PDB file of C-alpha atoms in Angstrom:
ATOM      1  CA  MET N   1      -4.156  -7.134 -12.210  1.00 41.00           C
ATOM      2  CA  LYS N   2      -5.242  -9.652  -9.589  1.00 43.00           C
ATOM      3  CA  SER N   3      -7.776  -8.509  -7.127  1.00 45.00           C
ATOM      4  CA  THR N   4      -8.937  -9.923  -4.265  1.00 43.00           C
ATOM      5  CA  ILE N   5     -12.329  -9.865  -5.020  1.00 42.00           C
ATOM      6  CA  PRO N   6     -13.021 -12.310  -8.002  1.00 42.00           C
ATOM      7  CA  ASP N   7     -15.690 -11.220 -10.884  1.00 43.00           C
ATOM      8  CA  THR N   8     -18.270 -13.767  -9.906  1.00 41.00           C
ATOM      9  CA  GLY N   9     -18.128 -13.001  -6.387  1.00 46.00           C
ATOM     10  CA  VAL N  10     -17.407 -15.196  -3.180  1.00 44.00           C
ATOM     11  CA  PRO N  11     -19.707 -14.227  -0.279  1.00 44.00           C
ATOM     12  CA  ILE N  12     -18.126 -13.447   3.005  1.00 45.00           C
ATOM     13  CA  THR N  13     -19.602 -15.942   5.399  1.00 45.00           C
ATOM     14  CA  PRO N  14     -21.546 -14.223   8.024  1.00 49.00           C
ATOM     15  CA  PRO N  15     -20.904 -14.499  11.888  1.00 47.00           C
ATOM     16  CA  ALA N  16     -23.030 -17.309  13.775  1.00 48.00           C
ATOM     17  CA  ALA N  17     -25.642 -15.589  15.562  1.00 49.00           C
ATOM     18  CA  ASN N  18     -24.251 -16.411  18.991  1.00 51.00           C
ATOM     19  CA  GLY N  19     -20.841 -15.836  17.413  1.00 53.00           C
ATOM     20  CA  GLY N  20     -20.163 -12.574  19.895  1.00 55.00           C
ATOM     21  CA  ASP N  21     -17.897  -9.512  19.126  1.00 60.00           C
ATOM     22  CA  ARG N  22     -14.877 -11.428  18.076  1.00 60.00           C
ATOM     23  CA  GLN N  23     -16.716 -13.040  15.086  1.00 59.00           C
ATOM     24  CA  GLU N  24     -18.221  -9.481  14.218  1.00 61.00           C
ATOM     25  CA  ALA N  25     -14.841  -8.163  14.548  1.00 68.00           C
ATOM     26  CA  SER N  26     -13.329 -10.688  12.195  1.00 76.00           C
ATOM     27  CA  LEU N  27     -16.260 -10.220   9.410  1.00 74.00           C
ATOM     28  CA  HIS N  28     -15.634  -6.361   9.552  1.00 82.00           C
ATOM     29  CA  GLY N  29     -11.872  -7.193   9.293  1.00 86.00           C
ATOM     30  CA  GLU N  30     -12.256  -9.441   6.174  1.00 91.00           C
ATOM     31  CA  ILE N  31     -14.541  -6.859   4.552  1.00 91.00           C
ATOM     32  CA  LEU N  32     -12.313  -4.056   5.066  1.00 93.00           C
ATOM     33  CA  LEU N  33      -9.232  -6.163   3.718  1.00 91.00           C
ATOM     34  CA  ARG N  34     -10.519  -7.097   0.549  1.00 92.00           C
ATOM     35  CA  LEU N  35     -12.445  -3.844  -0.173  1.00 94.00           C
ATOM     36  CA  ARG N  36      -8.728  -1.860   0.509  1.00 92.00           C
ATOM     37  CA  ASP N  37      -7.271  -3.994  -1.785  1.00 92.00           C
ATOM     38  CA  TYR N  38      -9.876  -3.792  -4.583  1.00 93.00           C
ATOM     39  CA  VAL N  39      -9.501   0.062  -4.271  1.00 93.00           C
ATOM     40  CA  VAL N  40      -5.515   0.219  -3.975  1.00 92.00           C
ATOM     41  CA  GLU N  41      -5.472  -2.122  -6.798  1.00 90.00           C
ATOM     42  CA  GLY N  42      -6.815   0.436  -8.996  1.00 89.00           C
ATOM     43  CA  ASN N  43     -10.115  -1.491  -9.940  1.00 93.00           C
ATOM     44  CA  ILE N  44     -12.309   1.866  -9.654  1.00 94.00           C
ATOM     45  CA  PRO N  45     -10.425   4.567 -11.522  1.00 91.00           C
ATOM     46  CA  GLU N  46      -9.043   8.142  -9.629  1.00 89.00           C
ATOM     47  CA  GLY N  47     -12.236  10.179  -8.532  1.00 92.00           C
ATOM     48  CA  GLY N  48     -14.401   7.322  -9.493  1.00 95.00           C
ATOM     49  CA  ARG N  49     -17.853   6.452  -7.109  1.00 95.00           C
ATOM     50  CA  VAL N  50     -17.796   3.789  -5.362  1.00 96.00           C
ATOM     51  CA  PRO N  51     -19.992   1.267  -6.610  1.00 96.00           C
ATOM     52  CA  GLU N  52     -21.720  -0.106  -3.363  1.00 95.00           C
ATOM     53  CA  ARG N  53     -24.266  -1.965  -5.019  1.00 94.00           C
ATOM     54  CA  GLN N  54     -21.621  -4.096  -7.066  1.00 95.00           C
ATOM     55  CA  LEU N  55     -19.493  -4.537  -4.479  1.00 95.00           C
ATOM     56  CA  CYS N  56     -22.620  -5.534  -1.607  1.00 94.00           C
ATOM     57  CA  GLU N  57     -22.920  -8.486  -4.302  1.00 94.00           C
ATOM     58  CA  MET N  58     -19.609  -9.163  -4.879  1.00 91.00           C
ATOM     59  CA  LEU N  59     -18.896  -9.609  -1.234  1.00 90.00           C
ATOM     60  CA  GLY N  60     -22.449 -11.116  -0.327  1.00 91.00           C
ATOM     61  CA  ILE N  61     -23.267  -8.358   2.206  1.00 91.00           C
ATOM     62  CA  SER N  62     -25.548  -5.655   2.833  1.00 92.00           C
ATOM     63  CA  ARG N  63     -24.887  -1.918   2.618  1.00 92.00           C
ATOM     64  CA  THR N  64     -24.500  -1.553   6.275  1.00 93.00           C
ATOM     65  CA  PRO N  65     -21.359  -3.244   6.842  1.00 93.00           C
ATOM     66  CA  LEU N  66     -19.505  -1.975   3.389  1.00 94.00           C
ATOM     67  CA  ARG N  67     -20.518   1.614   4.833  1.00 93.00           C
ATOM     68  CA  GLU N  68     -18.773   0.976   7.887  1.00 94.00           C
ATOM     69  CA  ALA N  69     -15.647  -0.183   5.981  1.00 94.00           C
ATOM     70  CA  LEU N  70     -15.931   2.717   3.762  1.00 95.00           C
ATOM     71  CA  LYS N  71     -15.548   5.169   6.593  1.00 94.00           C
ATOM     72  CA  VAL N  72     -12.429   3.248   7.548  1.00 94.00           C
ATOM     73  CA  LEU N  73     -10.948   3.592   4.115  1.00 94.00           C
ATOM     74  CA  ALA N  74     -12.054   7.289   4.224  1.00 93.00           C
ATOM     75  CA  ALA N  75     -10.422   7.779   7.676  1.00 92.00           C
ATOM     76  CA  GLU N  76      -7.064   6.168   5.836  1.00 89.00           C
ATOM     77  CA  GLY N  77      -7.412   8.959   3.168  1.00 89.00           C
ATOM     78  CA  LEU N  78      -7.982   6.438   0.104  1.00 93.00           C
ATOM     79  CA  ILE N  79     -11.502   7.346  -0.497  1.00 94.00           C
ATOM     80  CA  GLU N  80     -14.005  10.773   0.185  1.00 95.00           C
ATOM     81  CA  LEU N  81     -17.279  10.443   1.765  1.00 95.00           C
ATOM     82  CA  LEU N  82     -20.073  12.611  -0.205  1.00 92.00           C
ATOM     83  CA  PRO N  83     -22.837  13.867   1.716  1.00 88.00           C
ATOM     84  CA  ASN N  84     -26.012  11.498   0.547  1.00 82.00           C
ATOM     85  CA  ARG N  85     -23.845  10.878  -2.880  1.00 84.00           C
ATOM     86  CA  GLY N  86     -21.827   7.740  -1.589  1.00 90.00           C
ATOM     87  CA  ALA N  87     -18.158   7.849  -1.573  1.00 95.00           C
ATOM     88  CA  ARG N  88     -15.423   8.103  -4.477  1.00 95.00           C
ATOM     89  CA  VAL N  89     -11.985   7.298  -5.073  1.00 95.00           C
ATOM     90  CA  ARG N  90      -9.594  10.212  -3.964  1.00 92.00           C
ATOM     91  CA  GLN N  91      -7.798  11.875  -6.387  1.00 91.00           C
ATOM     92  CA  LEU N  92      -4.177  13.000  -5.972  1.00 89.00           C
ATOM     93  CA  SER N  93      -2.545  15.747  -7.655  1.00 91.00           C
ATOM     94  CA  GLN N  94       0.957  15.811  -8.299  1.00 92.00           C
ATOM     95  CA  ARG N  95       1.525  18.502  -5.926  1.00 94.00           C
ATOM     96  CA  ASP N  96      -0.091  16.150  -3.645  1.00 93.00           C
ATOM     97  CA  LEU N  97       1.988  13.215  -4.610  1.00 93.00           C
ATOM     98  CA  GLU N  98       5.291  14.962  -4.117  1.00 94.00           C
ATOM     99  CA  GLU N  99       4.323  16.311  -0.399  1.00 95.00           C
ATOM    100  CA  LEU N 100       2.910  13.110   0.505  1.00 94.00           C
ATOM    101  CA  PHE N 101       6.280  11.016  -0.430  1.00 95.00           C
ATOM    102  CA  ASP N 102       8.503  13.808   0.748  1.00 96.00           C
ATOM    103  CA  VAL N 103       7.048  13.208   4.402  1.00 96.00           C
ATOM    104  CA  MET N 104       6.982   9.918   3.587  1.00 97.00           C
ATOM    105  CA  ALA N 105      10.356   9.704   2.659  1.00 97.00           C
ATOM    106  CA  GLY N 106      11.367  11.490   5.887  1.00 98.00           C
ATOM    107  CA  LEU N 107       9.748   9.206   8.461  1.00 98.00           C
ATOM    108  CA  GLU N 108      10.918   6.093   6.876  1.00 98.00           C
ATOM    109  CA  SER N 109      14.626   7.638   7.014  1.00 98.00           C
ATOM    110  CA  LEU N 110      13.954   8.139  10.697  1.00 98.00           C
ATOM    111  CA  ALA N 111      12.545   4.959  11.293  1.00 98.00           C
ATOM    112  CA  GLY N 112      15.451   3.232   9.841  1.00 98.00           C
ATOM    113  CA  ARG N 113      18.101   5.122  11.546  1.00 98.00           C
ATOM    114  CA  LEU N 114      16.238   3.982  14.841  1.00 98.00           C
ATOM    115  CA  ALA N 115      15.374   0.659  13.989  1.00 98.00           C
ATOM    116  CA  CYS N 116      19.370   0.035  13.600  1.00 98.00           C
ATOM    117  CA  GLU N 117      19.506   1.109  17.327  1.00 97.00           C
ATOM    118  CA  ALA N 118      16.412  -1.226  18.843  1.00 98.00           C
ATOM    119  CA  ILE N 119      15.944  -4.155  16.263  1.00 98.00           C
ATOM    120  CA  THR N 120      16.461  -7.232  17.476  1.00 98.00           C
ATOM    121  CA  ASP N 121      18.108 -10.340  15.570  1.00 98.00           C
ATOM    122  CA  ALA N 122      14.801 -12.021  15.378  1.00 98.00           C
ATOM    123  CA  GLU N 123      12.890  -9.166  13.635  1.00 98.00           C
ATOM    124  CA  ILE N 124      15.847  -8.904  11.323  1.00 98.00           C
ATOM    125  CA  THR N 125      14.980 -12.594  10.643  1.00 98.00           C
ATOM    126  CA  ALA N 126      11.642 -11.967   9.934  1.00 98.00           C
ATOM    127  CA  ILE N 127      12.033  -8.773   7.709  1.00 98.00           C
ATOM    128  CA  GLU N 128      14.556 -11.529   5.680  1.00 98.00           C
ATOM    129  CA  GLN N 129      11.955 -13.841   5.069  1.00 98.00           C
ATOM    130  CA  LEU N 130       9.552 -11.387   3.770  1.00 98.00           C
ATOM    131  CA  HIS N 131      12.056  -9.996   1.460  1.00 98.00           C
ATOM    132  CA  TYR N 132      12.577 -13.512   0.336  1.00 97.00           C
ATOM    133  CA  GLU N 133       8.693 -13.602  -0.094  1.00 98.00           C
ATOM    134  CA  MET N 134       8.724 -10.729  -1.962  1.00 97.00           C
ATOM    135  CA  TYR N 135      11.360 -11.705  -4.191  1.00 96.00           C
ATOM    136  CA  GLY N 136       9.412 -14.954  -4.844  1.00 97.00           C
ATOM    137  CA  ARG N 137       6.353 -12.901  -5.538  1.00 95.00           C
ATOM    138  CA  TYR N 138       8.489 -10.627  -8.199  1.00 93.00           C
ATOM    139  CA  LEU N 139       9.875 -13.223 -10.074  1.00 94.00           C
ATOM    140  CA  HIS N 140       6.275 -14.892 -10.527  1.00 94.00           C
ATOM    141  CA  ARG N 141       5.043 -11.471 -11.681  1.00 90.00           C
ATOM    142  CA  ASP N 142       2.606 -11.687  -8.657  1.00 93.00           C
ATOM    143  CA  MET N 143       1.903  -7.929  -8.098  1.00 88.00           C
ATOM    144  CA  HIS N 144      -0.699  -8.418  -5.180  1.00 89.00           C
ATOM    145  CA  GLY N 145       1.561 -10.674  -3.422  1.00 93.00           C
ATOM    146  CA  TYR N 146       4.687  -8.542  -3.901  1.00 93.00           C
ATOM    147  CA  PHE N 147       2.880  -5.795  -2.609  1.00 92.00           C
ATOM    148  CA  GLN N 148       1.578  -7.291   0.472  1.00 93.00           C
ATOM    149  CA  ALA N 149       5.053  -8.408   1.175  1.00 96.00           C
ATOM    150  CA  ASN N 150       6.670  -4.819   0.518  1.00 95.00           C
ATOM    151  CA  GLN N 151       4.183  -3.071   2.690  1.00 95.00           C
ATOM    152  CA  ARG N 152       5.028  -5.335   5.754  1.00 97.00           C
ATOM    153  CA  ILE N 153       8.514  -5.062   5.341  1.00 98.00           C
ATOM    154  CA  HIS N 154       8.304  -0.863   5.340  1.00 98.00           C
ATOM    155  CA  GLU N 155       5.761  -1.289   8.358  1.00 97.00           C
ATOM    156  CA  SER N 156       8.363  -3.527  10.319  1.00 98.00           C
ATOM    157  CA  ILE N 157      10.844  -1.478   9.902  1.00 98.00           C
ATOM    158  CA  VAL N 158       8.481   1.687  11.321  1.00 98.00           C
ATOM    159  CA  ALA N 159       7.560  -0.778  14.318  1.00 98.00           C
ATOM    160  CA  ALA N 160      11.285  -1.821  15.157  1.00 98.00           C
ATOM    161  CA  ALA N 161      11.957   2.052  15.781  1.00 98.00           C
ATOM    162  CA  ARG N 162      10.100   1.569  18.884  1.00 98.00           C
ATOM    163  CA  ASN N 163       8.456   5.075  18.373  1.00 98.00           C
ATOM    164  CA  GLU N 164       4.682   5.219  18.831  1.00 97.00           C
ATOM    165  CA  THR N 165       4.392   8.952  17.595  1.00 98.00           C
ATOM    166  CA  LEU N 166       6.449   7.832  14.464  1.00 98.00           C
ATOM    167  CA  LYS N 167       4.093   4.801  13.935  1.00 96.00           C
ATOM    168  CA  THR N 168       0.856   6.479  14.323  1.00 94.00           C
ATOM    169  CA  ALA N 169       2.503   9.485  11.787  1.00 95.00           C
ATOM    170  CA  TYR N 170       3.547   6.601   9.464  1.00 95.00           C
ATOM    171  CA  ALA N 171      -0.013   4.864   9.307  1.00 91.00           C
ATOM    172  CA  ASN N 172      -1.722   8.021   8.502  1.00 88.00           C
ATOM    173  CA  PHE N 173       0.190   9.473   5.766  1.00 91.00           C
ATOM    174  CA  ALA N 174       0.846   5.289   4.637  1.00 91.00           C
ATOM    175  CA  GLY N 175      -3.126   5.208   3.879  1.00 87.00           C
ATOM    176  CA  ARG N 176      -2.961   8.008   1.786  1.00 88.00           C
ATOM    177  CA  ILE N 177      -0.537   6.935  -0.658  1.00 90.00           C
ATOM    178  CA  ARG N 178      -1.001   3.142  -0.602  1.00 89.00           C
ATOM    179  CA  ARG N 179      -2.815   3.089  -4.099  1.00 89.00           C
ATOM    180  CA  VAL N 180      -0.457   4.986  -5.792  1.00 87.00           C
ATOM    181  CA  ARG N 181       2.266   3.312  -4.479  1.00 86.00           C
ATOM    182  CA  TYR N 182       1.289  -0.164  -5.993  1.00 87.00           C
ATOM    183  CA  SER N 183       0.516   1.317  -8.859  1.00 80.00           C
ATOM    184  CA  ALA N 184       3.648   2.711  -9.277  1.00 78.00           C
ATOM    185  CA  ASN N 185       5.115  -0.494 -10.014  1.00 73.00           C
ATOM    186  CA  PHE N 186       3.835  -0.416 -13.295  1.00 67.00           C
ATOM    187  CA  ALA N 187       5.360   2.599 -14.558  1.00 59.00           C
ATOM    188  CA  ARG N 188       8.292   2.854 -17.228  1.00 52.00           C
ATOM    189  CA  LYS N 189       6.831  -0.627 -18.061  1.00 53.00           C
ATOM    190  CA  ARG N 190       7.845  -2.248 -14.750  1.00 61.00           C
ATOM    191  CA  GLN N 191      11.623  -1.301 -14.871  1.00 71.00           C
ATOM    192  CA  ARG N 192      10.356   0.538 -11.826  1.00 75.00           C
ATOM    193  CA  TRP N 193       9.683  -2.880  -9.892  1.00 81.00           C
ATOM    194  CA  ALA N 194      13.232  -4.077 -10.697  1.00 85.00           C
ATOM    195  CA  GLU N 195      14.617  -1.564  -9.297  1.00 88.00           C
ATOM    196  CA  ALA N 196      12.726  -1.479  -6.507  1.00 90.00           C
ATOM    197  CA  MET N 197      13.847  -5.099  -5.722  1.00 93.00           C
ATOM    198  CA  ARG N 198      17.518  -3.712  -6.003  1.00 94.00           C
ATOM    199  CA  GLU N 199      16.914  -0.776  -3.664  1.00 96.00           C
ATOM    200  CA  HIS N 200      15.205  -3.535  -1.293  1.00 97.00           C
ATOM    201  CA  GLU N 201      18.379  -5.825  -1.369  1.00 97.00           C
ATOM    202  CA  ALA N 202      20.313  -2.487   0.019  1.00 98.00           C
ATOM    203  CA  ILE N 203      17.655  -1.946   2.188  1.00 98.00           C
ATOM    204  CA  LEU N 204      18.059  -5.373   3.792  1.00 98.00           C
ATOM    205  CA  ASP N 205      21.860  -5.521   3.801  1.00 98.00           C
ATOM    206  CA  ALA N 206      22.117  -2.086   5.593  1.00 98.00           C
ATOM    207  CA  LEU N 207      19.662  -3.129   8.129  1.00 98.00           C
ATOM    208  CA  ARG N 208      21.566  -6.586   8.827  1.00 98.00           C
ATOM    209  CA  ARG N 209      24.652  -4.552   9.349  1.00 98.00           C
ATOM    210  CA  ARG N 210      22.812  -1.785  11.860  1.00 98.00           C
ATOM    211  CA  ALA N 211      24.329   0.859   9.654  1.00 98.00           C
ATOM    212  CA  ALA N 212      21.984   3.454  10.652  1.00 98.00           C
ATOM    213  CA  SER N 213      22.864   6.606   8.463  1.00 98.00           C
ATOM    214  CA  GLU N 214      23.181   4.379   5.270  1.00 98.00           C
ATOM    215  CA  LEU N 215      20.075   2.786   5.803  1.00 98.00           C
ATOM    216  CA  SER N 216      18.250   6.448   6.479  1.00 98.00           C
ATOM    217  CA  ASP N 217      20.080   7.595   2.982  1.00 98.00           C
ATOM    218  CA  ILE N 218      18.807   4.185   1.406  1.00 98.00           C
ATOM    219  CA  LEU N 219      15.287   4.563   2.234  1.00 98.00           C
ATOM    220  CA  PHE N 220      15.073   8.399   1.989  1.00 98.00           C
ATOM    221  CA  GLN N 221      16.144   7.723  -1.756  1.00 97.00           C
ATOM    222  CA  HIS N 222      13.692   4.563  -2.200  1.00 96.00           C
ATOM    223  CA  LEU N 223      10.861   6.746  -1.371  1.00 95.00           C
ATOM    224  CA  ARG N 224      12.223   9.548  -3.662  1.00 94.00           C
ATOM    225  CA  ASN N 225      12.811   6.574  -6.629  1.00 92.00           C
ATOM    226  CA  LYS N 226       9.010   5.824  -5.706  1.00 91.00           C
ATOM    227  CA  ARG N 227       7.715   8.986  -5.832  1.00 92.00           C
ATOM    228  CA  ALA N 228       9.128   9.753  -9.335  1.00 90.00           C
ATOM    229  CA  ALA N 229       7.356   6.486 -10.613  1.00 87.00           C
ATOM    230  CA  ALA N 230       4.381   7.681  -9.163  1.00 87.00           C
ATOM    231  CA  ILE N 231       4.753  10.876 -10.475  1.00 88.00           C
ATOM    232  CA  GLU N 232       5.189   9.283 -14.305  1.00 85.00           C
ATOM    233  CA  HIS N 233       2.416   6.908 -14.012  1.00 80.00           C
ATOM    234  CA  LEU N 234       0.155   9.661 -13.000  1.00 80.00           C
ATOM    235  CA  THR N 235       0.796  12.034 -16.148  1.00 78.00           C
ATOM    236  CA  GLU N 236       1.401   8.689 -18.599  1.00 71.00           C
ATOM    237  CA  PRO N 237      -2.202   8.633 -19.437  1.00 55.00           C
ATOM    238  CA  GLN N 238      -2.005  12.306 -20.538  1.00 47.00           C
ATOM    239  CA  GLU N 239       1.028  11.953 -22.367  1.00 44.00           C
ATOM    240  CA  ASP N 240      -0.766   8.845 -24.246  1.00 44.00           C
ATOM    241  CA  ALA N 241      -2.967  10.977 -25.413  1.00 37.00           C
ATOM    242  CA  ALA N 242      -1.330  13.868 -26.399  1.00 38.00           C
ATOM    243  CA  ALA N 243       0.716  11.543 -28.636  1.00 39.00           C
ATOM    244  CA  SER N 244      -2.283   9.645 -30.257  1.00 35.00           C
ATOM    245  CA  SER N 245      -3.908  13.193 -31.068  1.00 31.00           C
TER     246      SER N 245
END
């Protein structure tokens, strides 16, 4: 599984002493991005403790900026902060996944319907470009690149809905299941990955035609299918263990 943090570690260049707030914000953003990817890509097991010392060495940073980034990931729902005991990756139950994916399905369904009413030709072109980028990543089995393009497509549709309340709610729930949306692509020996690509072809086609009801239904079912794959991936280890015992 490709990670943005290599095993040998590539220190993040700190801002110059006179760099000001902009450089500090850039440094914080890079730390956050790489740490989020590291967690999302499953480098720490579900419920596992976040190895702060190891991550500081990998990123070439001190504990303070790392812990600031961990606070953001906690607010996104990816990890849990433990009083005086560090942090751990949030573990979701099957029921948690069912509820979260259903809410996300409803939000994306609504976003698709609203987007068809407000989206511009330029925005559709940008989503098309992301789609072709995602397809190229899929052909090369680049899971990291595929997932990044995939998420940007969904976020672009939500943004095109022109509804800030919806956008805020979506961002809140998206963070909680970002990790499992990534891992769900591995379910059923990657069959789900191919299915998701076909669904995205249908999403793009409906968006081009601004077929609001059709796109709404496709997005809802797309998330339902992702939910099934995520739950299957969640239960695979138990099933494998039972089969080998």
